[in-house]
Coordinates of C-alpha atoms (C1' of nucleotides) in Angstrom, one line a residue:
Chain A
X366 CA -12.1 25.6 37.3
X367 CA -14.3 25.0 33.9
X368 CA -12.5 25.0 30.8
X369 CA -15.0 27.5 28.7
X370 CA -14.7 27.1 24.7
X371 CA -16.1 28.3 21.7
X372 CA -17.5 26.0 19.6
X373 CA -19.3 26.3 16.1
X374 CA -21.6 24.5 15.3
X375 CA -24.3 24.2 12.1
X376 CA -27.5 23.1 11.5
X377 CA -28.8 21.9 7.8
X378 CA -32.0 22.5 6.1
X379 CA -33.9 19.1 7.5
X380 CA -33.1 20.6 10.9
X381 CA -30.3 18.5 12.2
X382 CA -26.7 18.8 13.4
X383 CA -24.4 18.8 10.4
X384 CA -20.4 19.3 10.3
X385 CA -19.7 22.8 10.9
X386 CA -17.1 22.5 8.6
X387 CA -14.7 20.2 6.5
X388 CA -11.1 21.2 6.6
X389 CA -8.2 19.7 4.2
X390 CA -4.6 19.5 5.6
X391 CA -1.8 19.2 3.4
X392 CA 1.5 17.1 4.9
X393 CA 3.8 18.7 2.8
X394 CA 7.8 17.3 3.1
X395 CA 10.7 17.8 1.6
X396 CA 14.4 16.3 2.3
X397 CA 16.7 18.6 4.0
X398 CA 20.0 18.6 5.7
X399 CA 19.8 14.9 5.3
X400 CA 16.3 14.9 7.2
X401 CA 12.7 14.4 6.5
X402 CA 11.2 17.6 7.4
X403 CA 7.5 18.7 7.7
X404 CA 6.2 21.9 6.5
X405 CA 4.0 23.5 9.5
X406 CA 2.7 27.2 9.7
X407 CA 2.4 29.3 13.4
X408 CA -1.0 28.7 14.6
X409 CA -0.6 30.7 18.3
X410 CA 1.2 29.0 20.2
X411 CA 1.3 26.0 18.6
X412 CA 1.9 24.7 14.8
X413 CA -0.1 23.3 12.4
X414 CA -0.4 21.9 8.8
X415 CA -0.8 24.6 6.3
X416 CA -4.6 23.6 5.4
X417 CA -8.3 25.1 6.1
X418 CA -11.6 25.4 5.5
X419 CA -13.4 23.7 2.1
X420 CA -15.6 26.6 0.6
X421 CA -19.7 25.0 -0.9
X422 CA -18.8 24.3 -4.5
X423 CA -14.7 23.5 -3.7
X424 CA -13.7 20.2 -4.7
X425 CA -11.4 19.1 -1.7
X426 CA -8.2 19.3 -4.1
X427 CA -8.8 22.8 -5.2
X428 CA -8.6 23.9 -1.5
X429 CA -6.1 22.3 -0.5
X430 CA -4.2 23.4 -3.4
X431 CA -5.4 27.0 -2.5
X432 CA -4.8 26.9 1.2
X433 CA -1.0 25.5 0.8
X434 CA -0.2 28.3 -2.1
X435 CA -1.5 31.0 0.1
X436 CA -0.2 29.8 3.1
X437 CA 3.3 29.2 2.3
X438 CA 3.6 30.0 -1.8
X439 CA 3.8 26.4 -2.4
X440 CA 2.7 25.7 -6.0
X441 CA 2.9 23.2 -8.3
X442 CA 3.0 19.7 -6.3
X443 CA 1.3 16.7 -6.1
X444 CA -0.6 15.8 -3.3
X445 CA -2.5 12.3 -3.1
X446 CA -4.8 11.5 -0.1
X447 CA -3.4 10.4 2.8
X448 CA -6.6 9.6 5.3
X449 CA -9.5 11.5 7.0
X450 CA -9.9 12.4 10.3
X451 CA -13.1 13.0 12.2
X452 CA -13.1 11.5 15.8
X453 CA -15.5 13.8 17.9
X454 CA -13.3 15.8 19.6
X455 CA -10.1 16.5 17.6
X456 CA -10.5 19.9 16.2
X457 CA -11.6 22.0 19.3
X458 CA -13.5 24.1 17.2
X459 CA -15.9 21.8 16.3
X460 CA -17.4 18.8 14.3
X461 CA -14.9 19.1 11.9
X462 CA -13.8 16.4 9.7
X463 CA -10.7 16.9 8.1
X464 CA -9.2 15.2 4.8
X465 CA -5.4 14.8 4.5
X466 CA -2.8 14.9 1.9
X467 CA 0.5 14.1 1.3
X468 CA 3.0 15.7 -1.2
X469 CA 6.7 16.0 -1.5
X470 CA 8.5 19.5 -2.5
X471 CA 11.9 20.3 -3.1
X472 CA 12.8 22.7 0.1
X473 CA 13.5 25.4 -1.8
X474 CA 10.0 26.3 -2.9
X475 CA 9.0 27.4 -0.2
X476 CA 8.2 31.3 -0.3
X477 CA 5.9 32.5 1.9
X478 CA 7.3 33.6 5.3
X479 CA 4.0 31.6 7.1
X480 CA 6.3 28.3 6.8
X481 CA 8.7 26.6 8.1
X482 CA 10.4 23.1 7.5
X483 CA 10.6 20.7 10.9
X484 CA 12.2 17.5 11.8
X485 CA 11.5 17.1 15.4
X486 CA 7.3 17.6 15.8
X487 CA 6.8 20.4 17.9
X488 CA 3.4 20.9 20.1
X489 CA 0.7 21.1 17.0
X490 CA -2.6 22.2 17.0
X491 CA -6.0 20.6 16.1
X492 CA -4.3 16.7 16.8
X493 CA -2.2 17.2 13.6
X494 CA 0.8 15.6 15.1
X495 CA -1.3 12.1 14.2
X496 CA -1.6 13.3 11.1
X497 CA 2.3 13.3 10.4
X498 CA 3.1 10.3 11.7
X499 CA 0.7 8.7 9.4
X500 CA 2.2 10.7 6.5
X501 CA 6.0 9.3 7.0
X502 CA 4.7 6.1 7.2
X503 CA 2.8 6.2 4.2
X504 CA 6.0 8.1 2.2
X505 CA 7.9 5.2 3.4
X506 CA 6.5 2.6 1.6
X507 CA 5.8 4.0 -1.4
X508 CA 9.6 5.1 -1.8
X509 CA 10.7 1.8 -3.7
X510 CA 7.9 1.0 -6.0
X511 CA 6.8 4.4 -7.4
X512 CA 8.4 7.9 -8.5
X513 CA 7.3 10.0 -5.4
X514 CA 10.7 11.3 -4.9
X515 CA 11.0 12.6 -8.0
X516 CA 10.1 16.3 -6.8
X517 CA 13.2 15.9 -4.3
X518 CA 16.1 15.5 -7.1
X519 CA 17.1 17.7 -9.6
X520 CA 15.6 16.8 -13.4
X521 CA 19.1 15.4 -13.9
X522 CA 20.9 13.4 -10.8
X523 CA 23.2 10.5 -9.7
X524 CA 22.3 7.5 -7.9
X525 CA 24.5 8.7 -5.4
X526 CA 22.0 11.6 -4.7
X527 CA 18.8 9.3 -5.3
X528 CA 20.3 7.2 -2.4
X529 CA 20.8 10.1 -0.1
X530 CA 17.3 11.6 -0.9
X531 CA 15.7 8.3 -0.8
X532 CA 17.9 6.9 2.7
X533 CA 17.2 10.1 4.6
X534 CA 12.9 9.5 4.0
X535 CA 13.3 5.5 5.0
X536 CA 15.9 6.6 8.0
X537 CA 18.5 3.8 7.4
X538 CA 22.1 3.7 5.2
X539 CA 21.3 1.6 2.1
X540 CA 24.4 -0.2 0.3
X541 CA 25.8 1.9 -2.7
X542 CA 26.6 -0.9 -4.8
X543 CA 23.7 -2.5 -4.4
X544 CA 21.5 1.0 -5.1
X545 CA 23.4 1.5 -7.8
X546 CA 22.7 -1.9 -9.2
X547 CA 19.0 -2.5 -8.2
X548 CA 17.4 1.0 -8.6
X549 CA 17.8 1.4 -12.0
X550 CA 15.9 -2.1 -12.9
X551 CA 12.9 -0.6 -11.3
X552 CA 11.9 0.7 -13.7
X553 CA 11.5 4.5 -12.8
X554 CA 15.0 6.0 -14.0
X555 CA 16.2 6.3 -17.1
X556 CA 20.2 7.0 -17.7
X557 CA 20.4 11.0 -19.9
X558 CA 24.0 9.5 -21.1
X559 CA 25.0 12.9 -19.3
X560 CA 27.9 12.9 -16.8
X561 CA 27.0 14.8 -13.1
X562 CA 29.3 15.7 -10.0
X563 CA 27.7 15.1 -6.6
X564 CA 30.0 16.3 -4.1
X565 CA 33.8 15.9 -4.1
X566 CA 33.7 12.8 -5.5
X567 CA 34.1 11.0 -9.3
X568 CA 31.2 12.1 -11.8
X569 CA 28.1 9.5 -12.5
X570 CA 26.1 9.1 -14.9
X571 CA 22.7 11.0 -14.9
X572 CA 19.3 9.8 -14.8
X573 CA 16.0 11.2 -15.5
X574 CA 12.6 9.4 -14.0
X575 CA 10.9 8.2 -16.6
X576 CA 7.5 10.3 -16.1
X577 CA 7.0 13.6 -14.0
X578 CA 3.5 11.8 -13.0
X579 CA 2.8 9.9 -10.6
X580 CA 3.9 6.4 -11.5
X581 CA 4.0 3.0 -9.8
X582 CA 6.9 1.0 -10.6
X583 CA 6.4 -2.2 -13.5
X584 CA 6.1 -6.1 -12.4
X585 CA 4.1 -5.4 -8.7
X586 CA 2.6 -8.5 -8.5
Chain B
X508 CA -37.8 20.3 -19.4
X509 CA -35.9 21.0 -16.6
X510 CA -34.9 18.7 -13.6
X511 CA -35.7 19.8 -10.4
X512 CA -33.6 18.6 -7.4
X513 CA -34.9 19.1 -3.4
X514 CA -31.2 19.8 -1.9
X515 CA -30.1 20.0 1.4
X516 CA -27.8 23.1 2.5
X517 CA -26.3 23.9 5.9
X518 CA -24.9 27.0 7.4
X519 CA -22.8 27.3 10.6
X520 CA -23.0 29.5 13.8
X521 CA -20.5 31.5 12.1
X522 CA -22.8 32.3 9.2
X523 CA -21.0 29.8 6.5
X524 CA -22.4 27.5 4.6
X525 CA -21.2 24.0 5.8
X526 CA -21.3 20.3 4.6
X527 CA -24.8 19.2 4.7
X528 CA -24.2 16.0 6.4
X529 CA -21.3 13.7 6.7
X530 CA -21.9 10.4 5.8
X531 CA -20.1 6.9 5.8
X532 CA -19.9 4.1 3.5
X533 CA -18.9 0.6 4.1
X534 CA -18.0 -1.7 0.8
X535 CA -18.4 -4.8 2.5
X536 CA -17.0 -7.8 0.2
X537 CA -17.5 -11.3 0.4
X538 CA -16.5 -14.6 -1.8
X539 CA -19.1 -16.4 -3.5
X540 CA -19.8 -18.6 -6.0
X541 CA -15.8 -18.7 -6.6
X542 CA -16.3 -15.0 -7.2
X543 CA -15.6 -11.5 -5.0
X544 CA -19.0 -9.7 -4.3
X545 CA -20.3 -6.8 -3.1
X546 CA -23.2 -6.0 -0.4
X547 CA -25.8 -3.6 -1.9
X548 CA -28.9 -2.0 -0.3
X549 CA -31.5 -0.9 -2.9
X550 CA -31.4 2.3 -3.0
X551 CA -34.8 4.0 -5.0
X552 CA -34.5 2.3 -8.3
X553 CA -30.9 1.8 -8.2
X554 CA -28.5 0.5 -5.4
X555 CA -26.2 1.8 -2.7
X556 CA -23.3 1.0 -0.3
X557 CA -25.4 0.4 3.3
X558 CA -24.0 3.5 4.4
X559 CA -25.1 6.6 6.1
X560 CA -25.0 10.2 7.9
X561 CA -22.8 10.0 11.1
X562 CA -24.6 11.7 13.9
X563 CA -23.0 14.9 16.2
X564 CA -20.2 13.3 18.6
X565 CA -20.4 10.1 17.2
X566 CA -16.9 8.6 15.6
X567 CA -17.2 7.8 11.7
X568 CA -16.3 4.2 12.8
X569 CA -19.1 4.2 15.3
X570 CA -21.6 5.5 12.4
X571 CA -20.0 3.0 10.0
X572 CA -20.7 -0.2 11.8
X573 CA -24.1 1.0 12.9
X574 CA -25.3 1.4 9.4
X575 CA -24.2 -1.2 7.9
X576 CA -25.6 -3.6 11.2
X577 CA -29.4 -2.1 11.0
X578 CA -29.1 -2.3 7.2
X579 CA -27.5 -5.5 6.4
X580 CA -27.3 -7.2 9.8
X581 CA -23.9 -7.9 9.5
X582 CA -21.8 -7.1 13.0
X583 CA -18.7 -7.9 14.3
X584 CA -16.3 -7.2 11.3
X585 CA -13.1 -5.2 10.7
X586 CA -13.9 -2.0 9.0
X587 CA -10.4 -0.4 7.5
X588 CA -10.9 3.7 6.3
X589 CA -10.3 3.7 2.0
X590 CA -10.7 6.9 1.1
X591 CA -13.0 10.2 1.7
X592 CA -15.2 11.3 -1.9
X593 CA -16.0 14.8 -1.9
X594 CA -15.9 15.7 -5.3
X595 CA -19.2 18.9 -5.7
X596 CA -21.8 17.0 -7.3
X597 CA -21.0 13.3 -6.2
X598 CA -24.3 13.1 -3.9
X599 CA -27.3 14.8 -5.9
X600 CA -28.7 15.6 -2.2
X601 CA -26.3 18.2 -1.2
X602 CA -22.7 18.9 -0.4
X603 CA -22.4 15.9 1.5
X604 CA -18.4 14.1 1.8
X605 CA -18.3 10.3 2.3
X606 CA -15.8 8.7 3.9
X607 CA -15.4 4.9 2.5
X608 CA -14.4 1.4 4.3
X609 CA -13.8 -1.4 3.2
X610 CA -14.4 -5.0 5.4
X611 CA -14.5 -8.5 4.5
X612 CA -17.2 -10.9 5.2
X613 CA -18.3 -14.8 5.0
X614 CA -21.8 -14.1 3.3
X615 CA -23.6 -16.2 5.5
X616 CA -22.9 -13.3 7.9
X617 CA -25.9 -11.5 6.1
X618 CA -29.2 -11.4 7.8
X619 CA -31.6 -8.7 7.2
X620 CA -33.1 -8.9 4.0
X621 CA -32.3 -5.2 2.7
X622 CA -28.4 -6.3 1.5
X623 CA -27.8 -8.4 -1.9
X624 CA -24.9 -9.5 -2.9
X625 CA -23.7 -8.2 -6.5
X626 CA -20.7 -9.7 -8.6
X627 CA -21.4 -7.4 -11.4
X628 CA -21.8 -3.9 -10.5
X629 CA -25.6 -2.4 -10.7
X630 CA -26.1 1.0 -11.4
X631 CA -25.8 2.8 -8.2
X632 CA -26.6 6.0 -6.6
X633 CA -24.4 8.9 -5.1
X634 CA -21.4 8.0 -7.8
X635 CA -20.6 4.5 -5.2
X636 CA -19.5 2.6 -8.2
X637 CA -16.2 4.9 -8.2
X638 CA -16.0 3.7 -4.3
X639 CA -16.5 0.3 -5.4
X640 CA -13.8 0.1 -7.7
X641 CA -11.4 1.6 -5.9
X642 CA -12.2 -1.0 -2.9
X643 CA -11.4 -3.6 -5.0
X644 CA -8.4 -2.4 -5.8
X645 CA -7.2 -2.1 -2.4
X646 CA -8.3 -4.9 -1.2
X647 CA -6.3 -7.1 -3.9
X648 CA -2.7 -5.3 -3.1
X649 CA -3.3 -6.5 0.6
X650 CA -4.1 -10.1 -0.3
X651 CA -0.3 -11.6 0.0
X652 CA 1.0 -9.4 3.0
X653 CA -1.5 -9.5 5.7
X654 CA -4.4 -11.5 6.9
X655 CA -7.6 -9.4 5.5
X656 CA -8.6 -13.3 3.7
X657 CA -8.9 -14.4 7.4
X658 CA -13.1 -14.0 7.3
X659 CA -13.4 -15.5 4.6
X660 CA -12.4 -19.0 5.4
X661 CA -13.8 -21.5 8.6
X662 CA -11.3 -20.9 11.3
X663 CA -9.6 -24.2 10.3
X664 CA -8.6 -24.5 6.7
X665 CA -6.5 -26.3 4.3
X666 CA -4.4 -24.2 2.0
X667 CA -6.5 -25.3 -1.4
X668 CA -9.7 -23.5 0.3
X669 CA -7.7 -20.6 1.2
X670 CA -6.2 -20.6 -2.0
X671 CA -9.8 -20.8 -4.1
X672 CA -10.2 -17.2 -1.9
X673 CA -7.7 -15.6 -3.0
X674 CA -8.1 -16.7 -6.7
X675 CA -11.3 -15.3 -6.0
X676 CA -10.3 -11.4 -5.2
X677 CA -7.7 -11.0 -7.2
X678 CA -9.3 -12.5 -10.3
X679 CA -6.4 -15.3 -11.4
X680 CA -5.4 -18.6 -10.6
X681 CA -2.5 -20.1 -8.8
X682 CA -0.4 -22.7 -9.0
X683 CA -1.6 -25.5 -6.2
X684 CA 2.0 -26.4 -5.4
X685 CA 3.5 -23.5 -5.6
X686 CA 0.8 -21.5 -3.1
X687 CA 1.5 -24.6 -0.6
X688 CA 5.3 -24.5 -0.2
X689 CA 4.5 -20.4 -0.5
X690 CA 2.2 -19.2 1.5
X691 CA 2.6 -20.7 4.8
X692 CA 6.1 -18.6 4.8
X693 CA 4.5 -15.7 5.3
X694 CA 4.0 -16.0 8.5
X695 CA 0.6 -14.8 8.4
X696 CA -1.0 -18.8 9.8
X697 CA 0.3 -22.0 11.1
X698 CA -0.6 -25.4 11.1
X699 CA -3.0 -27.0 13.8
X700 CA -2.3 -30.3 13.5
X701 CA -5.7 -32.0 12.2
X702 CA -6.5 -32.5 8.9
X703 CA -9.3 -31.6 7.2
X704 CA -11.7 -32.8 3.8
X705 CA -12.1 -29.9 1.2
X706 CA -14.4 -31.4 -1.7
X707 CA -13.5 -34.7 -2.8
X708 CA -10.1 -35.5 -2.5
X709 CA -7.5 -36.1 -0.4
X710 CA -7.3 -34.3 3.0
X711 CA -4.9 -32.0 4.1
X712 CA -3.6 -30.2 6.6
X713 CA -5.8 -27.7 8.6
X714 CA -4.1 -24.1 9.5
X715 CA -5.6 -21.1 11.0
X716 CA -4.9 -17.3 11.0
X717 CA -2.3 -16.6 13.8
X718 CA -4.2 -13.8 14.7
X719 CA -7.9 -12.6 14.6
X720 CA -6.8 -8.9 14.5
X721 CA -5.9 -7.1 11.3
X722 CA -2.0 -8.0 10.7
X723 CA 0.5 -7.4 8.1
X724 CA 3.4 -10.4 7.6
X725 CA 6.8 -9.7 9.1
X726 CA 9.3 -8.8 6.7
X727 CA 8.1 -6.2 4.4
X728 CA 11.3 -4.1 3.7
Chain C
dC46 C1' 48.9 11.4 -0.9
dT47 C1' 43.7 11.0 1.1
dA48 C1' 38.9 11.4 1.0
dA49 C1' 34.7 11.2 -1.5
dT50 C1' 31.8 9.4 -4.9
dA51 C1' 30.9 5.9 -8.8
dG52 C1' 30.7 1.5 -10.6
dT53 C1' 31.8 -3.6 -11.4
dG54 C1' 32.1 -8.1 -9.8
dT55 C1' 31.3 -12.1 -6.8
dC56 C1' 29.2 -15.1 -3.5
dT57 C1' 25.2 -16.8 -1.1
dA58 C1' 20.6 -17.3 0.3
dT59 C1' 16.1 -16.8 -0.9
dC60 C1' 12.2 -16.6 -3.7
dA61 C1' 9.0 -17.2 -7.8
dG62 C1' 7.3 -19.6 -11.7
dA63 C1' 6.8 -23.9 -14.2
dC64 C1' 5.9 -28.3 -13.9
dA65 C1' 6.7 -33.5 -12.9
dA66 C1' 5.5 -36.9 -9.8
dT67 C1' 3.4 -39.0 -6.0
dA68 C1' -0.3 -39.5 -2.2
dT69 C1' -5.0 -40.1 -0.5
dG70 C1' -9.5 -39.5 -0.5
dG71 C1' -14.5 -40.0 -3.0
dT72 C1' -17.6 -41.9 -6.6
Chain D
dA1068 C1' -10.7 -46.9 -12.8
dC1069 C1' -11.1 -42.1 -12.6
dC1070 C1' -11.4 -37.6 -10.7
dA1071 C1' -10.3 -34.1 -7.2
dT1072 C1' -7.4 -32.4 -3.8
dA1073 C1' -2.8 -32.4 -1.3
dT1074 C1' 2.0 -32.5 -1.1
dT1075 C1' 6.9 -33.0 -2.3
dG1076 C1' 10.4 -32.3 -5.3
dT1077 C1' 13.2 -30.3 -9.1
dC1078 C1' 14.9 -26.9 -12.2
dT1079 C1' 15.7 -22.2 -13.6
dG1080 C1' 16.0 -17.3 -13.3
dA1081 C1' 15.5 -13.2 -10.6
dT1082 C1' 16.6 -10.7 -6.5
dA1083 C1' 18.7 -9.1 -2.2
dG1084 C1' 22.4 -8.5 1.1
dA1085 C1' 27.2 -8.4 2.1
dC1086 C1' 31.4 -7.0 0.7
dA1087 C1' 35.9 -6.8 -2.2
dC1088 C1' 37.8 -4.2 -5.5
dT1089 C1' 38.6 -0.7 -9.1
dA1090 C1' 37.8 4.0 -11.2
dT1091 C1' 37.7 9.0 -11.2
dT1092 C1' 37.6 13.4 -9.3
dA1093 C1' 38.9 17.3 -5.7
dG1094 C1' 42.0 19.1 -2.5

DNA sequence: CTAATAGTGTCTATCAGACAATATGGT
DNA sequence: ACCATATTGTCTGATAGACACTATTAG
């Protein structure tokens, strides 16, 4: 039995080969139900990342902004460049390299019905489940030294909540004590001298992050 | 007067105008003269990263190395991906992305007589002093936690020559003492027993690199 | 009362920066 | 003798992990 696909292909003005495409995928995640989940649309059968094609003209961020919005209504997030991907081979389609990004969203801003959050991978299309696991390691380390979580708190919140947010993207308890005492000397937070209730529990202080942009902690030497 | 550009333009089997050409480009850095350098091709009358298109069903890593060997003559390095530039307008030739590497080099390692080696930035073409930059960046945050150093010292070294290196990429010196109780804890080399001459005083220990192949140290959080 | 969250304090081990002092080679 | 490199040691302050203990709220 032969495995018959369609392929596109393209052809520049010189005459030769050329990508018949350049795609942007955007690994979206938010924190939810004490999980780091990965926003993925229906693609058939399968699931992919809520990305697509680069239009002439597009810089790579407007259409990856555009594809995510229209895809699932997410707005309004940052996404920084996570990698590209372009081994012959990957997208069935075609040559078709494709740029990924990574961004963090509160759950709840998600809109459009295309979306839906995971935490286990399902089967994914176009070899995007390489893609993810690249993302979640790159989220991890960037979770002490910069602000990135900042989109998964509200403006105001406790360290208590920080912790949760931040212990449910690294996968491991972290000591309160020790959260409560180190965090803060990062240099990220700020205290609002507001009081906030997280759960059942007594009422904490409340702190701000310092910037809504992206921002790497002080002192890295 | 008006400038008139030749551009290339692609379309796919599809009918929609596609990437012209994917190219790669390799910032290959070395240490010279007690100073971090860049490999440049001349380009026209400027200069270039010795980069180039990547052909149909070849891998960008394949393409990568094979430029930069036919250009520069250098082979056998590790090439790690930086970052894709695909801003409209970067390459005056056309819509054309470029994904970036970055490797480390002795610079004896260059043979063909197209490369140069640059410690102040010419102009370049195709916007590859924003690549270059960048490059640099990355390649001082991986200094202290992994092993990228490891071509540019003799596989035997004492920690003083290793040390000069690193003062070299990032730019700042170290204390002697301190970098030789420091930096063998790492984890990242080991001692070999012999000892070994650097300049004129007294010798010292030789170490090597545990490992050939890219490697972070143990105990990052 | 108990459970949940917040916060302080304490102890120890480790690490980083500054810098003194000594050791071993060349010229 | 003097200079360059190598190495050990010492001090101080910062940081991280473990963990005891207290504080404040809901139910």
């Amino acid at each position: 039995m032969v495995l018959v696909r369609m392929t596109i292909t393209a052809e520049n003005s010189e005459g030769y080969a050329s990508p018949a495409g350049l795609v942007v995928d955007p690994v979206v995640m938010t924190v939810k139900a004490g999980e780091l989940q990965v926003l993925l649309i229906r693609s058939g059968d399968r699931h992919s990342l809520p990305g697509g094609f680069v239009l002439p003209d597009q810089s790579p961020e407007e259409a990856v902004y555009s594809h995510l919005e229209s895809k699932t209504g997410v707005r309004g997030i940052y996404l920084e460049q996570l990698k590209t991907y372009a081994t012959p081979g990957r997208d069935e389609r075609g040559w078709i390299p494709s740029i990924a990004y990574i961004g963090l969203v509160e759950s709840s801003k998600l809109l459009a019905g295309d979306g839906e959050w995971f935490s286990e991978i399902p089967e994914t299309a176009y070899g995007h489940d390489e893609i993810i696991t690249d993302a979640i390691e790159r989220i991890r380390g960037k979770v002490w030294t910069s602000n990135v979580v900042r989109p998964l708190v509200p403006e105001e919140f406790t360290l208590g909540e920080l912790r949760r947010v931040i212990e449910a993207i690294v996968g491991t308890e972290l000591d309160p004590s020790n959260f409560t005492r180190d965090f803060p000397n990062a240099g990220l937070v700020r205290k609002t001298g507001n009081k906030r209730r997280f759960g059942n529990g007594r009422p904490g202080a409340a702190y701000r992050f310092l910037s809504a942009d992206p921002m790497w902690a002080p002192t890295r030497r």
